[in-house]
Amino acid sequence: SAVISQKPSRDICQRGTSLTIQCQVDSQVTMMFWYRQQPGQSLTLIATANQGSEATYESGFVIDKFPISRPNLTFSTLTVSNMSPEDSSIYLCSVEDLLGEKYFGPGTRLTVT
Amino acid sequence: AQSVAQPEDQVNVAEGNPLTVKCTYSVSGNPYLFWYVQYPNRGLQFLLKYITGDNLVKGSYGFEAEFNKSKTSFHLKKPSALVSDSALYFCAAHGGATNKLIFGTGTLLAVQP
């Protein structure tokens, strides 16, 4: 199974600033995804992180607000830009391995004040 | 549109009794179905999945789920609940043409001693 780590685990940020979240997986994976879990709600897919090319965003999410990088097969970053209190959520990295198994990271709990 | 429904926000069960957490889905093509569990302040943990084969899938911690194609359901079950099973359970699915998971809204399982 893939083991995923995320940094930071949590942060409190001021409105208008940006935060970059890192996702590292211990093995090469085919797909990497970023999800958001708003307080008391389910998970919503933000985007698919594509290696070496621009991420594929879901409806309602745009690159300017959530720029994503994936420089190699085991690492990705998500930036939450120009934050507002509505961005307070848990952000989760997810991967899919060669067997089609899906794993989730521990999440980054973001609070915007 | 593809969707996953968990009709119960919360399920209460006494320790030692059987439990069922309900899930229905609507996806294009053959369904890929998953159950995840989330403990407080923790990431999602994979419980089990159905892709093909036997309709009864056995997973981690004694959980199992039954795929019912005619009812488009994938209910999670356990013969004897433990207090430690108390957590938030998410059903997720995707159709054969995509690997983007769609999540249900989650069901809080509360097992009373």
CSV table of C-alpha atoms in Angstrom, one decimal:
chain,number,residue,atom,x,y,z
A,1,SER,CA,0.0,0.0,0.0
A,2,ALA,CA,1.1,3.6,-0.6
A,3,VAL,CA,1.9,5.8,2.4
A,4,ILE,CA,1.1,9.4,2.0
A,5,SER,CA,2.4,12.3,4.0
A,6,GLN,CA,1.2,15.9,3.9
A,7,LYS,CA,2.8,19.1,5.2
A,8,PRO,CA,1.7,21.1,7.1
A,9,SER,CA,-0.8,19.0,9.1
A,10,ARG,CA,-2.6,22.2,10.1
A,11,ASP,CA,-2.2,25.9,9.8
A,12,ILE,CA,-4.0,29.1,10.7
A,13,CYS,CA,-3.6,31.8,8.1
A,14,GLN,CA,-4.7,35.3,7.6
A,15,ARG,CA,-7.2,36.4,5.0
A,16,GLY,CA,-5.5,37.4,1.7
A,17,THR,CA,-2.4,35.2,2.2
A,18,SER,CA,-1.5,32.0,0.4
A,19,LEU,CA,-0.6,28.5,1.7
A,20,THR,CA,1.2,25.8,-0.1
A,21,ILE,CA,0.4,22.2,0.9
A,22,GLN,CA,2.8,19.4,0.1
A,23,CYS,CA,2.0,15.8,-0.6
A,24,GLN,CA,4.6,13.1,-0.7
A,25,VAL,CA,4.0,9.4,-1.4
A,26,ASP,CA,6.4,6.6,-0.7
A,27,SER,CA,6.0,4.9,-4.1
A,28,GLN,CA,5.4,5.8,-7.7
A,29,VAL,CA,1.8,6.2,-8.4
A,30,THR,CA,-0.2,6.8,-11.6
A,31,MET,CA,-2.6,9.4,-10.4
A,32,MET,CA,-2.6,12.1,-7.7
A,33,PHE,CA,-5.7,14.0,-6.7
A,34,TRP,CA,-6.5,16.9,-4.4
A,35,TYR,CA,-9.8,17.0,-2.4
A,36,ARG,CA,-11.4,19.5,-0.1
A,37,GLN,CA,-13.6,18.6,2.9
A,38,GLN,CA,-15.4,21.6,4.3
A,39,PRO,CA,-16.5,21.5,7.9
A,40,GLY,CA,-19.2,18.8,8.4
A,41,GLN,CA,-19.3,18.0,4.7
A,42,SER,CA,-18.2,15.3,2.4
A,43,LEU,CA,-15.1,15.3,0.1
A,44,THR,CA,-15.1,17.3,-3.1
A,45,LEU,CA,-12.5,16.7,-5.8
A,46,ILE,CA,-10.6,19.9,-6.6
A,47,ALA,CA,-8.3,18.6,-9.4
A,48,THR,CA,-6.2,15.8,-10.8
A,49,ALA,CA,-2.5,16.6,-10.6
A,50,ASN,CA,-0.9,15.6,-13.8
A,51,GLN,CA,2.8,14.9,-13.9
A,52,GLY,CA,4.7,17.5,-16.0
A,53,SER,CA,1.6,19.3,-17.3
A,54,GLU,CA,-1.2,21.5,-16.0
A,55,ALA,CA,-3.7,20.0,-13.5
A,56,THR,CA,-7.2,19.1,-14.6
A,57,TYR,CA,-9.7,21.1,-12.5
A,58,GLU,CA,-13.2,20.2,-11.6
A,59,SER,CA,-16.1,22.5,-12.1
A,60,GLY,CA,-16.0,25.3,-9.6
A,61,PHE,CA,-12.3,25.2,-9.1
A,62,VAL,CA,-9.8,27.3,-11.1
A,63,ILE,CA,-6.0,27.4,-11.4
A,64,ASP,CA,-5.6,30.9,-10.3
A,65,LYS,CA,-7.2,30.1,-6.9
A,66,PHE,CA,-5.7,26.6,-6.5
A,67,PRO,CA,-2.5,26.3,-8.5
A,68,ILE,CA,-1.1,22.7,-8.4
A,69,SER,CA,2.3,21.3,-9.3
A,70,ARG,CA,3.4,17.7,-9.8
A,71,PRO,CA,7.1,17.7,-10.8
A,72,ASN,CA,7.5,13.9,-10.5
A,73,LEU,CA,5.5,10.7,-9.8
A,74,THR,CA,5.7,10.9,-6.0
A,75,PHE,CA,5.2,14.6,-5.1
A,76,SER,CA,2.6,17.3,-5.6
A,77,THR,CA,1.7,20.7,-4.1
A,78,LEU,CA,-1.6,22.5,-3.8
A,79,THR,CA,-1.6,26.3,-3.2
A,80,VAL,CA,-4.6,28.0,-1.7
A,81,SER,CA,-4.3,31.5,-2.9
A,82,ASN,CA,-5.7,34.8,-1.6
A,83,MET,CA,-7.4,32.9,1.2
A,84,SER,CA,-10.7,33.9,2.7
A,85,PRO,CA,-12.6,32.3,5.7
A,86,GLU,CA,-14.6,30.2,3.2
A,87,ASP,CA,-11.4,28.4,2.3
A,88,SER,CA,-11.2,26.9,5.8
A,89,SER,CA,-11.3,23.2,5.2
A,90,ILE,CA,-9.4,20.0,5.3
A,91,TYR,CA,-7.4,19.5,2.1
A,92,LEU,CA,-6.6,15.9,1.3
A,93,CYS,CA,-4.1,14.4,-1.2
A,94,SER,CA,-5.1,11.1,-2.7
A,95,VAL,CA,-3.2,8.7,-5.0
A,96,GLU,CA,-4.1,5.8,-7.2
A,97,ASP,CA,-1.5,3.1,-7.6
A,98,LEU,CA,-0.8,0.7,-10.5
A,99,LEU,CA,-3.4,-1.7,-9.1
A,100,GLY,CA,-6.1,0.9,-9.1
A,101,GLU,CA,-6.1,1.2,-5.3
A,102,LYS,CA,-6.8,4.6,-3.9
A,103,TYR,CA,-5.2,6.0,-0.8
A,104,PHE,CA,-5.7,9.2,1.1
A,105,GLY,CA,-3.2,11.3,3.0
A,106,PRO,CA,-3.9,12.5,6.6
A,107,GLY,CA,-5.1,15.9,5.4
A,108,THR,CA,-4.1,19.5,6.1
A,109,ARG,CA,-6.5,21.3,8.4
A,110,LEU,CA,-6.6,25.0,7.3
A,111,THR,CA,-8.3,27.7,9.2
A,112,VAL,CA,-8.5,31.2,7.7
A,113,THR,CA,-9.1,34.1,10.0
B,1,ALA,CA,-25.0,13.2,-13.4
B,2,GLN,CA,-23.1,10.7,-11.3
B,3,SER,CA,-23.9,10.6,-7.6
B,4,VAL,CA,-23.6,8.7,-4.3
B,5,ALA,CA,-26.2,8.8,-1.7
B,6,GLN,CA,-25.9,7.9,2.0
B,7,PRO,CA,-29.5,8.5,3.3
B,8,GLU,CA,-28.7,8.4,7.0
B,9,ASP,CA,-26.7,11.1,8.6
B,10,GLN,CA,-26.2,9.0,11.7
B,11,VAL,CA,-26.7,5.3,12.6
B,12,ASN,CA,-26.9,4.3,16.3
B,13,VAL,CA,-26.4,0.7,17.3
B,14,ALA,CA,-25.6,-1.1,20.5
B,15,GLU,CA,-22.3,-2.9,20.9
B,16,GLY,CA,-22.6,-6.5,19.8
B,17,ASN,CA,-25.5,-5.9,17.5
B,18,PRO,CA,-25.3,-6.0,13.7
B,19,LEU,CA,-24.8,-2.8,11.9
B,20,THR,CA,-25.7,-1.6,8.4
B,21,VAL,CA,-24.7,1.7,6.8
B,22,LYS,CA,-26.6,2.4,3.6
B,23,CYS,CA,-25.3,3.6,0.2
B,24,THR,CA,-26.8,3.9,-3.2
B,25,TYR,CA,-25.0,5.1,-6.3
B,26,SER,CA,-25.6,6.3,-9.8
B,27,VAL,CA,-22.6,6.1,-12.2
B,28,SER,CA,-22.0,5.6,-15.9
B,29,GLY,CA,-20.9,2.1,-16.9
B,30,ASN,CA,-19.7,-0.6,-14.5
B,31,PRO,CA,-19.4,0.8,-11.0
B,32,TYR,CA,-16.3,0.8,-8.9
B,33,LEU,CA,-17.5,1.1,-5.3
B,34,PHE,CA,-15.5,1.9,-2.1
B,35,TRP,CA,-16.0,2.4,1.6
B,36,TYR,CA,-13.8,4.6,3.7
B,37,VAL,CA,-13.7,5.3,7.4
B,38,GLN,CA,-12.6,8.6,9.0
B,39,TYR,CA,-11.8,8.8,12.7
B,40,PRO,CA,-11.7,12.3,14.4
B,41,ASN,CA,-8.7,14.3,13.2
B,42,ARG,CA,-7.5,11.5,11.0
B,43,GLY,CA,-7.4,10.9,7.3
B,44,LEU,CA,-9.5,8.5,5.3
B,45,GLN,CA,-8.8,4.8,5.8
B,46,PHE,CA,-9.8,2.3,3.1
B,47,LEU,CA,-12.1,-0.4,4.2
B,48,LEU,CA,-13.1,-2.3,1.1
B,49,LYS,CA,-14.0,-2.1,-2.5
B,50,TYR,CA,-16.0,-3.8,-5.2
B,51,ILE,CA,-14.9,-3.9,-8.8
B,52,THR,CA,-16.1,-7.2,-10.1
B,53,GLY,CA,-16.7,-10.7,-8.9
B,54,ASP,CA,-18.5,-11.9,-5.8
B,55,ASN,CA,-21.2,-9.5,-4.7
B,56,LEU,CA,-20.2,-9.9,-1.1
B,57,VAL,CA,-17.0,-8.1,-0.4
B,58,LYS,CA,-15.0,-8.6,2.8
B,59,GLY,CA,-12.8,-5.8,4.1
B,60,SER,CA,-10.8,-4.6,7.1
B,61,TYR,CA,-11.9,-4.8,10.7
B,62,GLY,CA,-14.6,-7.4,10.0
B,63,PHE,CA,-16.6,-5.1,7.7
B,64,GLU,CA,-18.3,-6.4,4.6
B,65,ALA,CA,-20.4,-4.9,1.9
B,66,GLU,CA,-23.0,-6.3,-0.5
B,67,PHE,CA,-23.2,-5.1,-4.1
B,68,ASN,CA,-26.7,-5.2,-5.4
B,69,LYS,CA,-26.8,-4.2,-9.1
B,70,SER,CA,-30.6,-4.1,-9.4
B,71,LYS,CA,-31.0,-1.8,-6.4
B,72,THR,CA,-27.8,0.1,-7.2
B,73,SER,CA,-26.8,-0.3,-3.6
B,74,PHE,CA,-23.6,-1.1,-1.8
B,75,HIS,CA,-24.5,-1.3,1.9
B,76,LEU,CA,-21.8,-1.7,4.5
B,77,LYS,CA,-22.3,-4.3,7.2
B,78,LYS,CA,-20.8,-5.8,10.2
B,79,PRO,CA,-22.2,-8.8,12.2
B,80,SER,CA,-21.2,-7.5,15.6
B,81,ALA,CA,-20.5,-3.8,16.3
B,82,LEU,CA,-17.7,-2.5,18.5
B,83,VAL,CA,-17.6,0.8,20.4
B,84,SER,CA,-14.3,1.4,18.5
B,85,ASP,CA,-16.2,1.3,15.2
B,86,SER,CA,-17.7,4.6,16.0
B,87,ALA,CA,-16.5,6.9,13.3
B,88,LEU,CA,-17.6,8.7,10.1
B,89,TYR,CA,-18.1,6.4,7.1
B,90,PHE,CA,-18.0,7.4,3.5
B,91,CYS,CA,-19.2,5.5,0.5
B,92,ALA,CA,-17.6,6.5,-2.8
B,93,ALA,CA,-17.9,5.4,-6.4
B,94,HIS,CA,-16.8,6.0,-10.0
B,95,GLY,CA,-17.8,4.6,-13.3
B,96,GLY,CA,-15.6,2.5,-15.5
B,97,ALA,CA,-14.7,5.4,-17.8
B,98,THR,CA,-13.2,7.6,-15.1
B,99,ASN,CA,-11.2,7.2,-11.9
B,100,LYS,CA,-12.5,10.3,-10.2
B,101,LEU,CA,-14.2,9.3,-7.0
B,102,ILE,CA,-17.5,10.7,-6.0
B,103,PHE,CA,-18.2,10.7,-2.3
B,104,GLY,CA,-21.4,10.4,-0.4
B,105,THR,CA,-22.2,12.8,2.4
B,106,GLY,CA,-21.0,10.4,5.1
B,107,THR,CA,-22.8,8.6,7.9
B,108,LEU,CA,-21.8,8.9,11.5
B,109,LEU,CA,-21.8,5.6,13.2
B,110,ALA,CA,-22.3,5.7,16.9
B,111,VAL,CA,-21.9,2.4,18.8
B,112,GLN,CA,-23.2,2.5,22.4
B,113,PRO,CA,-21.6,0.3,25.0
